[in-house]
PDB file of C-alpha atoms in Angstrom:
ATOM      1  CA  MET A 114     -14.420 -37.648  10.974  1.00 71.00           C
ATOM      2  CA  LEU A 115     -15.324 -37.234   7.352  1.00 75.00           C
ATOM      3  CA  GLY A 116     -17.261 -34.005   7.860  1.00 77.00           C
ATOM      4  CA  ARG A 117     -14.458 -32.506  10.019  1.00 82.00           C
ATOM      5  CA  LYS A 118     -12.125 -33.318   7.087  1.00 86.00           C
ATOM      6  CA  ALA A 119     -14.266 -31.942   4.610  1.00 87.00           C
ATOM      7  CA  ARG A 120     -14.787 -28.805   6.753  1.00 87.00           C
ATOM      8  CA  ALA A 121     -11.275 -28.439   7.288  1.00 89.00           C
ATOM      9  CA  ARG A 122     -10.659 -28.738   3.674  1.00 91.00           C
ATOM     10  CA  ARG A 123     -13.087 -25.989   2.815  1.00 91.00           C
ATOM     11  CA  VAL A 124     -11.647 -23.610   5.614  1.00 91.00           C
ATOM     12  CA  LEU A 125      -8.077 -24.104   3.888  1.00 93.00           C
ATOM     13  CA  ASP A 126      -9.367 -23.633   0.461  1.00 93.00           C
ATOM     14  CA  LEU A 127     -11.210 -20.377   1.474  1.00 92.00           C
ATOM     15  CA  LEU A 128      -8.041 -19.228   3.415  1.00 92.00           C
ATOM     16  CA  ASP A 129      -6.000 -19.875   0.332  1.00 94.00           C
ATOM     17  CA  GLU A 130      -8.470 -17.769  -1.774  1.00 92.00           C
ATOM     18  CA  CYS A 131      -8.266 -14.983   0.814  1.00 91.00           C
ATOM     19  CA  ALA A 132      -4.347 -15.019   0.378  1.00 91.00           C
ATOM     20  CA  ARG A 133      -4.625 -14.984  -3.359  1.00 90.00           C
ATOM     21  CA  GLU A 134      -6.961 -12.165  -3.316  1.00 89.00           C
ATOM     22  CA  ILE A 135      -4.599 -10.263  -0.595  1.00 87.00           C
ATOM     23  CA  ARG A 136      -1.380 -11.067  -2.795  1.00 83.00           C
ATOM     24  CA  GLY A 137      -3.360  -9.597  -5.913  1.00 83.00           C
ATOM     25  CA  LEU A 138      -4.326  -6.457  -3.846  1.00 80.00           C
ATOM     26  CA  VAL A 139      -0.577  -6.162  -2.862  1.00 78.00           C
ATOM     27  CA  ALA A 140       0.530  -6.113  -6.322  1.00 75.00           C
ATOM     28  CA  VAL A 141      -1.820  -3.126  -7.497  1.00 74.00           C
ATOM     29  CA  ALA A 142      -1.726  -1.310  -3.983  1.00 69.00           C
ATOM     30  CA  ALA A 143       1.275   0.840  -5.151  1.00 67.00           C
ATOM     31  CA  ASP A 144      -1.039   2.710  -7.789  1.00 67.00           C
ATOM     32  CA  PRO A 145      -1.407   6.084  -6.416  1.00 68.00           C
ATOM     33  CA  GLU A 146      -4.439   6.662  -8.672  1.00 67.00           C
ATOM     34  CA  ALA A 147      -6.176   3.761  -6.852  1.00 61.00           C
ATOM     35  CA  SER A 148      -5.833   5.006  -3.516  1.00 60.00           C
ATOM     36  CA  HIS A 149      -8.068   7.835  -4.286  1.00 65.00           C
ATOM     37  CA  ASP A 150     -10.931   5.954  -5.291  1.00 68.00           C
ATOM     38  CA  ALA A 151     -13.861   6.358  -2.667  1.00 73.00           C
ATOM     39  CA  ARG A 152     -15.182   2.853  -3.672  1.00 75.00           C
ATOM     40  CA  LEU A 153     -12.017   1.360  -2.730  1.00 75.00           C
ATOM     41  CA  ALA A 154     -11.936   2.888   0.830  1.00 76.00           C
ATOM     42  CA  THR A 155     -15.569   1.752   1.079  1.00 79.00           C
ATOM     43  CA  ALA A 156     -14.396  -1.947   0.129  1.00 80.00           C
ATOM     44  CA  CYS A 157     -11.817  -1.760   2.683  1.00 80.00           C
ATOM     45  CA  TRP A 158     -14.395  -0.950   5.421  1.00 82.00           C
ATOM     46  CA  ARG A 159     -16.252  -3.816   4.287  1.00 83.00           C
ATOM     47  CA  VAL A 160     -13.409  -6.304   4.473  1.00 84.00           C
ATOM     48  CA  GLN A 161     -12.499  -5.139   7.847  1.00 85.00           C
ATOM     49  CA  ALA A 162     -16.107  -5.427   9.243  1.00 85.00           C
ATOM     50  CA  ALA A 163     -15.988  -9.029   7.792  1.00 83.00           C
ATOM     51  CA  VAL A 164     -12.814  -9.880   9.405  1.00 85.00           C
ATOM     52  CA  GLU A 165     -14.261  -8.374  12.743  1.00 86.00           C
ATOM     53  CA  ALA A 166     -17.457 -10.460  12.458  1.00 83.00           C
ATOM     54  CA  LEU A 167     -15.427 -13.463  12.152  1.00 83.00           C
ATOM     55  CA  THR A 168     -13.084 -12.877  14.921  1.00 83.00           C
ATOM     56  CA  ASP A 169     -15.622 -11.561  17.390  1.00 80.00           C
ATOM     57  CA  GLY A 170     -18.458 -14.344  16.583  1.00 64.00           C
ATOM     58  CA  GLY A 171     -20.939 -11.710  15.721  1.00 56.00           C
ATOM     59  CA  THR A 172     -23.373 -12.349  12.945  1.00 50.00           C
ATOM     60  CA  GLU A 173     -23.206  -9.058  11.037  1.00 53.00           C
ATOM     61  CA  HIS A 174     -21.555  -8.815   7.667  1.00 46.00           C
ATOM     62  CA  LEU A 175     -21.579 -12.589   6.815  1.00 58.00           C
ATOM     63  CA  ALA A 176     -23.170 -12.071   3.436  1.00 58.00           C
ATOM     64  CA  PRO A 177     -21.238 -10.391   0.745  1.00 57.00           C
ATOM     65  CA  ALA A 178     -22.663  -7.206  -0.419  1.00 58.00           C
ATOM     66  CA  GLU A 179     -23.636  -7.247  -4.192  1.00 62.00           C
ATOM     67  CA  HIS A 180     -21.375  -5.405  -6.388  1.00 58.00           C
ATOM     68  CA  PRO A 181     -21.449  -3.891  -9.730  1.00 60.00           C
ATOM     69  CA  PRO A 182     -18.570  -5.405 -11.927  1.00 60.00           C
ATOM     70  CA  ALA A 183     -15.407  -3.994 -10.258  1.00 59.00           C
ATOM     71  CA  ALA A 184     -13.647  -1.151 -11.928  1.00 65.00           C
ATOM     72  CA  GLY A 185      -9.885  -1.689 -11.537  1.00 77.00           C
ATOM     73  CA  PRO A 186      -7.982  -4.671 -10.208  1.00 80.00           C
ATOM     74  CA  ALA A 187      -7.755  -3.345  -6.702  1.00 80.00           C
ATOM     75  CA  LEU A 188     -11.610  -3.228  -6.251  1.00 82.00           C
ATOM     76  CA  ALA A 189     -11.780  -6.595  -7.818  1.00 85.00           C
ATOM     77  CA  HIS A 190      -9.628  -8.124  -5.340  1.00 85.00           C
ATOM     78  CA  LEU A 191     -11.108  -6.562  -2.425  1.00 87.00           C
ATOM     79  CA  HIS A 192     -14.672  -7.732  -3.595  1.00 88.00           C
ATOM     80  CA  GLY A 193     -13.201 -11.228  -3.981  1.00 89.00           C
ATOM     81  CA  LEU A 194     -11.829 -11.085  -0.417  1.00 90.00           C
ATOM     82  CA  GLU A 195     -14.946  -9.823   1.185  1.00 89.00           C
ATOM     83  CA  ARG A 196     -16.775 -12.791  -0.707  1.00 89.00           C
ATOM     84  CA  ALA A 197     -14.330 -15.381   0.569  1.00 90.00           C
ATOM     85  CA  LEU A 198     -14.447 -14.074   4.141  1.00 89.00           C
ATOM     86  CA  ALA A 199     -18.236 -14.227   4.014  1.00 87.00           C
ATOM     87  CA  GLU A 200     -18.036 -17.753   2.726  1.00 89.00           C
ATOM     88  CA  LEU A 201     -15.536 -18.652   5.507  1.00 88.00           C
ATOM     89  CA  ALA A 202     -18.044 -17.806   8.162  1.00 84.00           C
ATOM     90  CA  HIS A 203     -20.241 -21.019   7.282  1.00 82.00           C
ATOM     91  CA  PRO A 204     -17.784 -23.686   7.948  1.00 83.00           C
ATOM     92  CA  LEU A 205     -16.189 -21.805  10.794  1.00 82.00           C
ATOM     93  CA  ARG A 206     -19.535 -21.304  12.608  1.00 77.00           C
ATOM     94  CA  ALA A 207     -21.018 -24.611  11.851  1.00 70.00           C
ATOM     95  CA  PRO A 208     -21.412 -26.927  14.891  1.00 69.00           C
ATOM     96  CA  SER A 209     -18.865 -29.610  15.375  1.00 64.00           C
ATOM     97  CA  GLY A 210     -19.605 -32.708  13.495  1.00 59.00           C
ATOM     98  CA  SER A 211     -22.133 -31.189  11.255  1.00 54.00           C
ATOM     99  CA  PRO A 212     -22.068 -31.393   7.402  1.00 56.00           C
ATOM    100  CA  LEU A 213     -20.534 -28.594   5.699  1.00 50.00           C
ATOM    101  CA  VAL A 214     -23.117 -25.858   4.439  1.00 48.00           C
ATOM    102  CA  GLY A 215     -22.889 -25.486   0.806  1.00 48.00           C
ATOM    103  CA  ALA A 216     -20.708 -28.593   0.134  1.00 46.00           C
TER     104      ALA A 216
END
């Protein structure tokens, strides 16, 4: 039971982190300059791929890409979201009753 509880807490912590990054992204998304950055579009595609990998049970895009320091808050939030989604795959894919990976 303790393993399940720890895994559930880890999942909730990572979902909270995803929500924080999304709220931060929403706060800066209205900036018309940011929407024209090709890096922003590329980061959005990576986040979409990470969500799809989580929801379809695939194993691709589970490791966050290495990024240079983000130029601008929107890119920083997208990179943070991508990282949190990649970390979320570990507790969600661990067999039931197994100890948490990385905990």
